[in-house]
mmCIF file of C-alpha atoms in Angstrom:
data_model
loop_
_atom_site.group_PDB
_atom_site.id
_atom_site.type_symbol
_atom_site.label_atom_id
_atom_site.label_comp_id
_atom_site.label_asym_id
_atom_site.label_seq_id
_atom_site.Cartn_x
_atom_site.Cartn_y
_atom_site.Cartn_z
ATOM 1 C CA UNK A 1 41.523 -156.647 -87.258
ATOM 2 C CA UNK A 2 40.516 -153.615 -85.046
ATOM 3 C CA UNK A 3 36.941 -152.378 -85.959
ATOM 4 C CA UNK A 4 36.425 -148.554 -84.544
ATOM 5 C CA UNK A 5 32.526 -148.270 -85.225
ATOM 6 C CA UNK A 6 32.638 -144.470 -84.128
ATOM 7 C CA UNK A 7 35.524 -143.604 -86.537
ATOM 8 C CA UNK A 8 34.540 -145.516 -89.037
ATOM 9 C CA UNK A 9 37.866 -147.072 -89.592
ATOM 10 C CA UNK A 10 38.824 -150.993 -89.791
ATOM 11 C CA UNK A 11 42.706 -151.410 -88.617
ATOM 12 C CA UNK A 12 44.407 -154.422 -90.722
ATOM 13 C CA UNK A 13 47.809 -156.034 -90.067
ATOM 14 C CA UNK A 14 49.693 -156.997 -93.492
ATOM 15 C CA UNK A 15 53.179 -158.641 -92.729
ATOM 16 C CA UNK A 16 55.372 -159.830 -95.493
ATOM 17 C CA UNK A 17 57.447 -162.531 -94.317
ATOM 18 C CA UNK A 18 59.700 -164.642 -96.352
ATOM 19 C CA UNK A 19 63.875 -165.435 -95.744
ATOM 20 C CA UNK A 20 66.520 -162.982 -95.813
ATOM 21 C CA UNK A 21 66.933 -160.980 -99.063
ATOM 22 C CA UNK A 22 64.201 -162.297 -100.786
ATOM 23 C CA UNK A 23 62.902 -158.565 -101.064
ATOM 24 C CA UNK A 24 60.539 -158.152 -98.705
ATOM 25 C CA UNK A 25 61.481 -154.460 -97.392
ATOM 26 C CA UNK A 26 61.759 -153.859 -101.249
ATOM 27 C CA UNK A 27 58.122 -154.686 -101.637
ATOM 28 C CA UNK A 28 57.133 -151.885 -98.939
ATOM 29 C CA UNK A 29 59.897 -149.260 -101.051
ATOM 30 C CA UNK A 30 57.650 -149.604 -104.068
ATOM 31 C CA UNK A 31 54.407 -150.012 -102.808
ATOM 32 C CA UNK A 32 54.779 -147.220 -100.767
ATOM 33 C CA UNK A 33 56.263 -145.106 -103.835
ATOM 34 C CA UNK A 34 53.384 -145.739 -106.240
ATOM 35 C CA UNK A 35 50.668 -144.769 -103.236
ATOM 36 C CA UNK A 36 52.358 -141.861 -102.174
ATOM 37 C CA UNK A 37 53.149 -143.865 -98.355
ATOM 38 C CA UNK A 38 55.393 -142.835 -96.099
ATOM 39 C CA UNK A 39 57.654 -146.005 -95.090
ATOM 40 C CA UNK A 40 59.633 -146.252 -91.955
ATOM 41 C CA UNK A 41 62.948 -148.086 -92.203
ATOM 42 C CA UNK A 42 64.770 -149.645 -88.859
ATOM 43 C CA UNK A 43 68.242 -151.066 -90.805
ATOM 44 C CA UNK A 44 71.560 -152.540 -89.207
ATOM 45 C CA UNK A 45 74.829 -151.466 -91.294
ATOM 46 C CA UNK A 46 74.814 -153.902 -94.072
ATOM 47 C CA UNK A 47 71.012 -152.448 -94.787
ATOM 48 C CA UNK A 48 69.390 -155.532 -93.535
ATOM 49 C CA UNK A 49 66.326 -155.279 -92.250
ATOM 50 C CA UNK A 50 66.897 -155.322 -88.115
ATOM 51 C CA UNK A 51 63.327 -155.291 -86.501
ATOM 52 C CA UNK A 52 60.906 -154.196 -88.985
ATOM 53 C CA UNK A 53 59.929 -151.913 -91.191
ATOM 54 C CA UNK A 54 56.649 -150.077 -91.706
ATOM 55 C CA UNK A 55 54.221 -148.382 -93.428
ATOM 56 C CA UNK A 56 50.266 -147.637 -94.056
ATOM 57 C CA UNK A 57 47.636 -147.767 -96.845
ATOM 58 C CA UNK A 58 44.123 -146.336 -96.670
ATOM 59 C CA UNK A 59 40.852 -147.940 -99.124
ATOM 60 C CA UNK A 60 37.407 -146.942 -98.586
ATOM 61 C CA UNK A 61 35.066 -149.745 -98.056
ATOM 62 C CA UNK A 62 31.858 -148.217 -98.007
ATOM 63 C CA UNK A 63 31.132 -145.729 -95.107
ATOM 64 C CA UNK A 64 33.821 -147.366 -93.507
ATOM 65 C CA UNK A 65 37.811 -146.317 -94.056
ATOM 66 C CA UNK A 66 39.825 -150.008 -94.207
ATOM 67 C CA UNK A 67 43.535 -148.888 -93.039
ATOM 68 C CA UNK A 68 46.275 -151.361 -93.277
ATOM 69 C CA UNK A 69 49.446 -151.308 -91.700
ATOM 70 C CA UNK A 70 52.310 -153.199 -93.710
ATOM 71 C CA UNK A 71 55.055 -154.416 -92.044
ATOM 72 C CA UNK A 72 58.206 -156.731 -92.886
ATOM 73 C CA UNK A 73 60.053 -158.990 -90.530
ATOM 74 C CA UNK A 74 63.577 -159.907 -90.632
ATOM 75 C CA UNK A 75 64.750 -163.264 -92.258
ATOM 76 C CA UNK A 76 67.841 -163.659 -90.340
ATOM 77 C CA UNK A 77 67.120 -166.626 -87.637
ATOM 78 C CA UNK A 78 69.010 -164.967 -84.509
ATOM 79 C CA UNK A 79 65.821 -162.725 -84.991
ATOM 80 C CA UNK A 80 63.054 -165.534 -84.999
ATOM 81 C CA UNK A 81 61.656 -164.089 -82.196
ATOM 82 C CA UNK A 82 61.398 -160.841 -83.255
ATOM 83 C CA UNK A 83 59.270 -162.270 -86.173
ATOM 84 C CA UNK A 84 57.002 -163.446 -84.058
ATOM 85 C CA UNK A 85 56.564 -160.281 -82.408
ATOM 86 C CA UNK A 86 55.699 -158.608 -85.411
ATOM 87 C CA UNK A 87 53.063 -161.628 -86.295
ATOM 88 C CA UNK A 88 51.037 -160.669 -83.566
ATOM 89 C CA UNK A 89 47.940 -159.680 -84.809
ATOM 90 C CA UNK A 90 48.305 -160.052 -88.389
ATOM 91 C CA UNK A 91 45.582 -159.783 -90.757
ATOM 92 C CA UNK A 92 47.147 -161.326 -93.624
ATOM 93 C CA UNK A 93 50.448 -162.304 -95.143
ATOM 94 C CA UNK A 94 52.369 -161.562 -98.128
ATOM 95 C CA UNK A 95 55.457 -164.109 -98.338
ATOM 96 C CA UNK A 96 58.259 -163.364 -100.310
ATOM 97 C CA UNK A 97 60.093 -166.074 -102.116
ATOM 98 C CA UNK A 98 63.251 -165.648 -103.557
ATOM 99 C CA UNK A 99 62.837 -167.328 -107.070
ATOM 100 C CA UNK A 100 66.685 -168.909 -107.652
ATOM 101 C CA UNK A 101 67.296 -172.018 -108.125
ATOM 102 C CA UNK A 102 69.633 -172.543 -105.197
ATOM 103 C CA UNK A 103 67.029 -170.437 -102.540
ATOM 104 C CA UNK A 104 64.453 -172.940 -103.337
ATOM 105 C CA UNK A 105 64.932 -175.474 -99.931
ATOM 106 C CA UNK A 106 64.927 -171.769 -97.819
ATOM 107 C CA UNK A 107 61.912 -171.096 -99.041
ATOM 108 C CA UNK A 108 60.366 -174.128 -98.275
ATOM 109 C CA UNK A 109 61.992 -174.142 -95.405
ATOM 110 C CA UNK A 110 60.273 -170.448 -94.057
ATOM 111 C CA UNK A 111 56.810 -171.119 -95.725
ATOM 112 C CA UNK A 112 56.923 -174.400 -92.959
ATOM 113 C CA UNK A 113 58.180 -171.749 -90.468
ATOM 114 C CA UNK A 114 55.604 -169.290 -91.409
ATOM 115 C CA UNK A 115 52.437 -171.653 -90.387
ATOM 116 C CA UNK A 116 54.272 -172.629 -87.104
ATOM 117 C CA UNK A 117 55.101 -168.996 -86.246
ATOM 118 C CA UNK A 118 50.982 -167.991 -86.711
ATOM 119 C CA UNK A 119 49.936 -170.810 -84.357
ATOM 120 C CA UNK A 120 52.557 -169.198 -81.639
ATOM 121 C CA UNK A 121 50.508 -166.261 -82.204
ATOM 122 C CA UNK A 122 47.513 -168.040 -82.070
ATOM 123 C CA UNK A 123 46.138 -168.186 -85.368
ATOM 124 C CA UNK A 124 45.679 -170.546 -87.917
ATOM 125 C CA UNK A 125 47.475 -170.935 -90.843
ATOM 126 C CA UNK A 126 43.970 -171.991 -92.757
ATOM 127 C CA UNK A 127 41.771 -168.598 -91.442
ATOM 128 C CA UNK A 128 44.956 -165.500 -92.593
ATOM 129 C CA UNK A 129 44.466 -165.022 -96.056
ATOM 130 C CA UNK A 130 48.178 -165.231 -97.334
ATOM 131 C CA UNK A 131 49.849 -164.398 -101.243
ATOM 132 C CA UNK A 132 52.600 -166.211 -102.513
ATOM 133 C CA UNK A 133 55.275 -163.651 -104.338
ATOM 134 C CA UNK A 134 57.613 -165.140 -106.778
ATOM 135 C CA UNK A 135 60.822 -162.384 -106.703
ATOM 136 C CA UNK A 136 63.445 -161.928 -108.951
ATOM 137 C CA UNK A 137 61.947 -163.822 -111.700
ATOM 138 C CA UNK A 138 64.178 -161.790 -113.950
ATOM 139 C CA UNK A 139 67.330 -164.027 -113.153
ATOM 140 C CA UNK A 140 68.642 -166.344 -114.858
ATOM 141 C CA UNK A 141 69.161 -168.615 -112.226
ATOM 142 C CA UNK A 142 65.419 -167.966 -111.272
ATOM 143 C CA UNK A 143 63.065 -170.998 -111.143
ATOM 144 C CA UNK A 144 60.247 -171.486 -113.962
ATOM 145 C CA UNK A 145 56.432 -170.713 -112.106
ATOM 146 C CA UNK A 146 55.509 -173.826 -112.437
ATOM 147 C CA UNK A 147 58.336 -175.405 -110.662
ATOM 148 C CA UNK A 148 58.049 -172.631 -107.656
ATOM 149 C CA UNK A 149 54.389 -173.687 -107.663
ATOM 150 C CA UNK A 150 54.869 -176.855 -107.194
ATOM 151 C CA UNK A 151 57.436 -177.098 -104.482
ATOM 152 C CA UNK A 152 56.307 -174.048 -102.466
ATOM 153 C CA UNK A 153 52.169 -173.542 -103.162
ATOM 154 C CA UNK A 154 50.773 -177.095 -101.837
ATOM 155 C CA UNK A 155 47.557 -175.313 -100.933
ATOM 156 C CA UNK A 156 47.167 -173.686 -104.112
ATOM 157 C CA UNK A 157 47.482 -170.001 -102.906
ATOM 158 C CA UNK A 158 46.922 -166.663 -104.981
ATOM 159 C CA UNK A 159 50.775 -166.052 -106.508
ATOM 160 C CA UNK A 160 52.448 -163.690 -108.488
ATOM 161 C CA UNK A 161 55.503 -163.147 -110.285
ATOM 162 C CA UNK A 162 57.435 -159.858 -109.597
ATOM 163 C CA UNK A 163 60.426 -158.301 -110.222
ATOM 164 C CA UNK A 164 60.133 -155.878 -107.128
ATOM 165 C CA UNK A 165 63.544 -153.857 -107.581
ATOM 166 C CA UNK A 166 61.600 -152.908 -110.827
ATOM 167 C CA UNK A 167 58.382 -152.444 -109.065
ATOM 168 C CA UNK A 168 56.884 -155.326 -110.830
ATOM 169 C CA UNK A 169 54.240 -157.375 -109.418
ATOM 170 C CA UNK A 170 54.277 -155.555 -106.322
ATOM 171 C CA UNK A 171 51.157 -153.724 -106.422
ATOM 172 C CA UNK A 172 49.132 -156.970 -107.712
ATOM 173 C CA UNK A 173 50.328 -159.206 -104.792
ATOM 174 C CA UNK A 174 49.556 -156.166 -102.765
ATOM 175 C CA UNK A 175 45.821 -156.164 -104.773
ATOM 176 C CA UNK A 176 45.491 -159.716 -104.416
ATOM 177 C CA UNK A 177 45.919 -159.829 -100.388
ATOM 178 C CA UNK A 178 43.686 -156.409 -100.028
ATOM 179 C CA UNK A 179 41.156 -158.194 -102.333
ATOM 180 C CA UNK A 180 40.959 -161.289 -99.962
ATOM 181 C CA UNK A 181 41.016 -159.214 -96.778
ATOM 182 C CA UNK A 182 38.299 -157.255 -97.850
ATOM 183 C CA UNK A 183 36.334 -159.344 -99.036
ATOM 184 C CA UNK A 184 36.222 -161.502 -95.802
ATOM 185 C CA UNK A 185 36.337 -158.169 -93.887
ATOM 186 C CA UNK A 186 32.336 -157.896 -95.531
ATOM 187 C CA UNK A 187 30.949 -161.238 -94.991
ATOM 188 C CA UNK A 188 31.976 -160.734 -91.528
ATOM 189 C CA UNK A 189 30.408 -157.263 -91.347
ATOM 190 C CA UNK A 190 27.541 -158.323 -93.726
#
């Protein structure tokens, strides 16, 4: 978090992080088509996210103009460290579970990898607010909530359902995480 007193801006980090095709970049598509956001795209040839991809969203808080910058990372391992890279500095975290059945030990698998990646960038796991997203929930192979809940959220984290290729749920987890952020964004500048 980047706090420019004279501009009256507050720069915040959002990375969405979850394994390969669970639809992560998908997220930023339709977030950034229902606010209007420009989103930058960095693909390989099979569409696959490569580096990252990018975009911003403005809310006022106050006097003060809270701008977060929303960024994916690539779920493919031979880019673990380019992950990291992007981690640096985050705010908060959206991750991206791929509800089916058979994705289930993956995603268990990267929410593990998730805490150890935020200690490399020296933070901890505990102090970034982070939202579970359910996606694909329209499958039929697709887990029930309460199973994903219980195998993936131990710490009882904010979660949503979504159906992002259909746009839904995208702007709530999106609401959820800006509601956290904010709201420790003012006790800090309260």
């Amino acid at each position: 978090m980047i706090v420019d007193v004279a501009k009256k801006v507050i720069r915040l980090k959002v990375v969405y992080y979850g394994p390969t095709m669970s639809g992560k970049t998908t997220n930023l598509e339709k977030l950034s088509a229902l606010n209007g956001l420009k989103l930058m795209k960095i693909d390989t040839k099979g569409d696959r996210t490569l580096v990252f991809d990018f975009s911003t969203k403005t809310v006022q808080v106050g006097d003060m103009t809270a701008s977060f910058a929303l960024y994916t990372v690539p779920g493919q391992e031979i880019y673990r460290d380019i992950r990291v890279t992007v981690l640096q500095g985050v705010d908060g975290v959206v991750f991206v579970a791929d509800a089916q059945e058979h994705r289930l030990g993956e995603n268990i698998e990267f929410f593990n990898l998730l805490k150890k990646d935020l200690l490399r960038v020296g933070k901890r796991y505990e102090e970034v607010p982070v939202v579970i997203q359910y996606n694909k929930m329209d499958l039929p192979n697709a887990l029930p909530f309460e199973v994903l809940e219980e195998k993936i959220n131990k710490d009882r984290l904010p979660s949503v359902c979504a159906i992002a290729i259909k746009g839904e749920g995208v702007a709530e987890t999106f609401s959820l995480l800006e509601g956290l952020l904010l709201s420790k964004l003012e006790r800090m500048l309260g």
